[in-house]
Amino acid sequence: MVPQTGLRGGGVVVATAGASGAGKDTLIAAARRHFAGNNWVVFPQRIVTRDALPASEPHASASVAEFDAIEAAGAFAVSWRAHGHGYGIPTSMDDDLGRGCVAVINVSRQVIDQLRQRYRRVQVVFVTAEPAVVEARLRARGRESDGEIKRRLARAGALARPSPPVTVIDNSGVLSDAAEAFIGVISSFAPARNSEAGG
C-alpha cells in the first residue's frame, strides 16, 4: 500500500532513488517510452546545476545563482545537494498530482521523508546494482574522475535502504527485466486509458 501521509495531491509520487550508476535514469527512460501518450503518467523534469548530457537525464540546467533563487522562492517541491551540485523538483508537479496523475521522479534518498510529509501518496522505488556493475557504468559515462568514482562507490556501499514501504529493484542484470519490474510498479497506480488527465 502507498502510505497515506502528508497533505497534497490525489495522485501518486513514484520516488526513484539509488546510488549513482545503479541505472535510475535508464529505468525512467524505459518507463517514459512505455507510457508515451498516457497522460496519466508524468515525468517532472529536475533542475540541476550542471549541463545536461545527451546520454544522461534530460534535466533542465541552472546556474548556482538561478538555482538558489528558485529555492528561495519556494518553487521546489524538494531540493538537495549532492556531488557538488544542486538538484530540485519544481512545485509544478503539484498540479499533476492534483489531477490524479502518477509522477515519476529521480530523487536522493535524503529527501524521501520530505516527500512523505508533503504528499498523501508516495511509492519509493530503490534501485540497486552490484558494485562492479555500478563502477563499469560510472566509467562508461565518462563524467567523473577516478577519485570521484571511488567516492561514489564508497557512498553507494554505505547507502542504506529507505524505510518501508519500498520496492527494491536489482538492476545488475538484463535491463528489460528491471525495466519490466519498474514499469509494473507504475502501472499498478496508473489508469490504462490514454486520455487527458482530469478529463
Short mmCIF file of C-alpha atoms in Angstrom, two decimals:
data_model
loop_
_atom_site.label_atom_id
_atom_site.label_comp_id
_atom_site.label_asym_id
_atom_site.label_seq_id
_atom_site.Cartn_x
_atom_site.Cartn_y
_atom_site.Cartn_z
CA MET A 1 0.00 0.00 0.00
CA VAL A 2 1.08 3.56 -0.69
CA PRO A 3 1.39 5.42 2.62
CA GLN A 4 -1.42 7.92 3.17
CA THR A 5 0.72 10.56 4.84
CA GLY A 6 1.12 14.20 4.01
CA LEU A 7 -1.35 16.68 2.61
CA ARG A 8 -1.04 17.41 -1.10
CA GLY A 9 -2.32 15.77 -4.24
CA GLY A 10 -4.63 12.94 -5.15
CA GLY A 11 -2.07 11.28 -7.41
CA VAL A 12 0.95 9.13 -6.62
CA VAL A 13 4.61 10.10 -6.44
CA VAL A 14 6.89 7.29 -7.60
CA ALA A 15 10.13 8.39 -5.92
CA THR A 16 13.03 6.59 -7.59
CA ALA A 17 16.22 6.50 -5.55
CA GLY A 18 19.52 4.64 -5.53
CA ALA A 19 23.25 5.09 -5.94
CA SER A 20 24.80 6.78 -8.97
CA GLY A 21 25.33 4.12 -11.60
CA ALA A 22 22.51 1.88 -10.39
CA GLY A 23 20.57 2.81 -13.53
CA LYS A 24 17.75 5.06 -12.32
CA ASP A 25 17.82 7.29 -15.40
CA THR A 26 17.81 4.24 -17.69
CA LEU A 27 14.76 2.76 -16.00
CA ILE A 28 12.95 6.09 -16.03
CA ALA A 29 13.73 6.46 -19.76
CA ALA A 30 12.29 2.99 -20.40
CA ALA A 31 9.15 3.94 -18.46
CA ARG A 32 8.89 7.21 -20.37
CA ARG A 33 8.86 5.27 -23.65
CA HIS A 34 6.37 2.72 -22.34
CA PHE A 35 3.91 5.34 -21.12
CA ALA A 36 4.26 7.71 -24.09
CA GLY A 37 0.79 9.01 -24.85
CA ASN A 38 -0.62 8.08 -21.45
CA ASN A 39 -1.38 11.47 -19.96
CA TRP A 40 -1.90 9.99 -16.50
CA VAL A 41 1.82 9.24 -16.12
CA VAL A 42 4.13 12.26 -15.99
CA PHE A 43 7.87 12.70 -15.61
CA PRO A 44 8.58 16.06 -13.94
CA GLN A 45 11.90 17.49 -15.09
CA ARG A 46 14.57 18.03 -12.47
CA ILE A 47 16.54 21.26 -12.33
CA VAL A 48 20.27 20.61 -11.82
CA THR A 49 23.27 22.93 -11.51
CA ARG A 50 25.22 21.19 -14.29
CA ASP A 51 24.86 20.90 -18.04
CA ALA A 52 22.66 18.14 -19.41
CA LEU A 53 24.37 15.39 -21.41
CA PRO A 54 22.68 13.70 -24.40
CA ALA A 55 23.10 10.23 -22.88
CA SER A 56 22.01 11.34 -19.43
CA GLU A 57 18.78 12.51 -17.85
CA PRO A 58 17.13 15.31 -19.88
CA HIS A 59 17.15 17.69 -16.94
CA ALA A 60 16.90 21.48 -17.03
CA SER A 61 20.18 23.21 -16.27
CA ALA A 62 20.54 26.23 -13.98
CA SER A 63 23.41 28.24 -12.63
CA VAL A 64 24.03 28.11 -8.89
CA ALA A 65 22.57 31.61 -8.55
CA GLU A 66 19.46 30.67 -10.55
CA PHE A 67 19.00 27.51 -8.51
CA ASP A 68 19.35 29.38 -5.23
CA ALA A 69 16.78 31.94 -6.37
CA ILE A 70 14.26 29.24 -7.32
CA GLU A 71 14.82 27.53 -3.99
CA ALA A 72 14.46 30.79 -2.04
CA ALA A 73 11.17 31.48 -3.84
CA GLY A 74 9.79 28.17 -2.60
CA ALA A 75 9.38 26.86 -6.14
CA PHE A 76 10.88 23.44 -5.42
CA ALA A 77 8.75 20.62 -4.02
CA VAL A 78 12.04 19.15 -2.74
CA SER A 79 15.67 20.11 -3.32
CA TRP A 80 19.01 18.74 -2.22
CA ARG A 81 22.76 18.93 -2.73
CA ALA A 82 24.97 16.03 -3.78
CA HIS A 83 28.32 15.60 -5.51
CA GLY A 84 28.83 19.34 -5.64
CA HIS A 85 25.57 20.09 -7.44
CA GLY A 86 22.08 21.27 -6.55
CA TYR A 87 19.03 19.23 -7.58
CA GLY A 88 15.38 20.22 -7.38
CA ILE A 89 11.90 19.04 -8.39
CA PRO A 90 9.66 22.00 -9.30
CA THR A 91 6.38 22.54 -7.48
CA SER A 92 4.62 22.34 -10.87
CA MET A 93 4.43 18.62 -10.05
CA ASP A 94 1.71 19.53 -7.54
CA ASP A 95 -0.66 20.43 -10.40
CA ASP A 96 -0.20 16.99 -11.97
CA LEU A 97 -0.76 15.24 -8.67
CA GLY A 98 -3.85 17.35 -8.06
CA ARG A 99 -5.29 15.90 -11.28
CA GLY A 100 -4.61 12.38 -10.03
CA CYS A 101 -1.53 11.68 -12.14
CA VAL A 102 1.36 9.35 -11.33
CA ALA A 103 4.53 11.48 -11.14
CA VAL A 104 7.78 9.55 -11.64
CA ILE A 105 10.81 11.37 -10.25
CA ASN A 106 14.51 10.70 -9.68
CA VAL A 107 15.45 11.79 -6.17
CA SER A 108 18.06 11.44 -3.48
CA ARG A 109 17.30 9.10 -0.61
CA GLN A 110 17.81 12.08 1.71
CA VAL A 111 14.53 13.74 0.62
CA ILE A 112 12.21 10.73 0.80
CA ASP A 113 10.96 11.67 4.26
CA GLN A 114 10.23 15.20 3.00
CA LEU A 115 8.20 13.75 0.13
CA ARG A 116 6.25 11.54 2.51
CA GLN A 117 5.49 14.54 4.69
CA ARG A 118 4.40 16.69 1.72
CA TYR A 119 2.27 14.25 -0.32
CA ARG A 120 -0.52 11.85 0.53
CA ARG A 121 0.70 9.00 -1.65
CA VAL A 122 4.38 8.18 -2.13
CA GLN A 123 5.73 4.91 -3.53
CA VAL A 124 9.50 4.57 -3.12
CA VAL A 125 11.47 2.50 -5.64
CA PHE A 126 15.06 1.79 -4.56
CA VAL A 127 17.28 0.76 -7.48
CA THR A 128 20.37 -1.30 -6.70
CA ALA A 129 23.19 -2.93 -8.67
CA GLU A 130 26.31 -4.95 -7.91
CA PRO A 131 29.40 -2.76 -7.16
CA ALA A 132 31.27 -3.99 -10.24
CA VAL A 133 28.31 -3.12 -12.43
CA VAL A 134 27.99 0.33 -10.88
CA GLU A 135 31.71 1.03 -11.39
CA ALA A 136 31.56 -0.04 -15.04
CA ARG A 137 28.60 2.24 -15.68
CA LEU A 138 30.24 5.21 -13.99
CA ARG A 139 33.39 4.74 -16.05
CA ALA A 140 31.41 4.28 -19.26
CA ARG A 141 29.57 7.56 -18.91
CA GLY A 142 32.88 9.41 -18.55
CA ARG A 143 31.55 12.14 -16.31
CA GLU A 144 33.65 11.54 -13.18
CA SER A 145 37.34 11.28 -12.40
CA ASP A 146 38.81 8.15 -10.81
CA GLY A 147 38.67 9.86 -7.42
CA GLU A 148 35.04 10.83 -7.87
CA ILE A 149 34.15 7.29 -8.93
CA LYS A 150 35.81 5.88 -5.82
CA ARG A 151 33.89 8.33 -3.63
CA ARG A 152 30.61 7.43 -5.32
CA LEU A 153 31.27 3.72 -4.88
CA ALA A 154 32.09 4.23 -1.20
CA ARG A 155 28.90 6.24 -0.75
CA ALA A 156 26.90 3.55 -2.56
CA GLY A 157 28.27 0.89 -0.24
CA ALA A 158 27.15 2.87 2.78
CA LEU A 159 23.74 3.71 1.33
CA ALA A 160 21.01 2.24 3.50
CA ARG A 161 17.72 1.10 2.06
CA PRO A 162 14.90 3.63 2.61
CA SER A 163 12.41 2.80 5.33
CA PRO A 164 9.31 0.82 4.25
CA PRO A 165 7.16 0.79 2.30
CA VAL A 166 9.68 0.45 -0.53
CA THR A 167 10.08 -1.65 -3.67
CA VAL A 168 13.66 -2.77 -4.32
CA ILE A 169 14.71 -3.44 -7.94
CA ASP A 170 18.07 -5.08 -8.67
CA ASN A 171 19.32 -3.61 -11.95
CA SER A 172 22.56 -5.63 -12.13
CA GLY A 173 21.45 -7.91 -14.94
CA VAL A 174 19.28 -7.69 -18.03
CA LEU A 175 17.81 -4.20 -18.40
CA SER A 176 14.49 -5.47 -19.73
CA ASP A 177 13.89 -7.42 -16.50
CA ALA A 178 14.49 -4.41 -14.26
CA ALA A 179 12.50 -2.16 -16.62
CA GLU A 180 9.56 -4.56 -16.55
CA ALA A 181 9.57 -4.52 -12.75
CA PHE A 182 9.77 -0.71 -12.66
CA ILE A 183 7.01 -0.27 -15.22
CA GLY A 184 4.93 -2.75 -13.21
CA VAL A 185 5.15 -0.54 -10.13
CA ILE A 186 3.99 2.50 -12.10
CA SER A 187 1.25 0.54 -13.88
CA SER A 188 -0.21 -0.55 -10.55
CA PHE A 189 -1.24 3.08 -9.94
CA ALA A 190 -1.80 4.40 -13.48
CA PRO A 191 -5.11 4.30 -15.36
CA ALA A 192 -4.65 2.26 -18.53
CA ARG A 193 -6.56 4.60 -20.81
CA ASN A 194 -4.71 7.23 -22.81
CA SER A 195 -6.84 10.30 -22.12
CA GLU A 196 -6.31 13.76 -20.80
CA ALA A 197 -5.66 13.69 -17.07
CA GLY A 198 -8.55 15.23 -15.22
CA GLY A 199 -10.79 14.95 -18.27
#
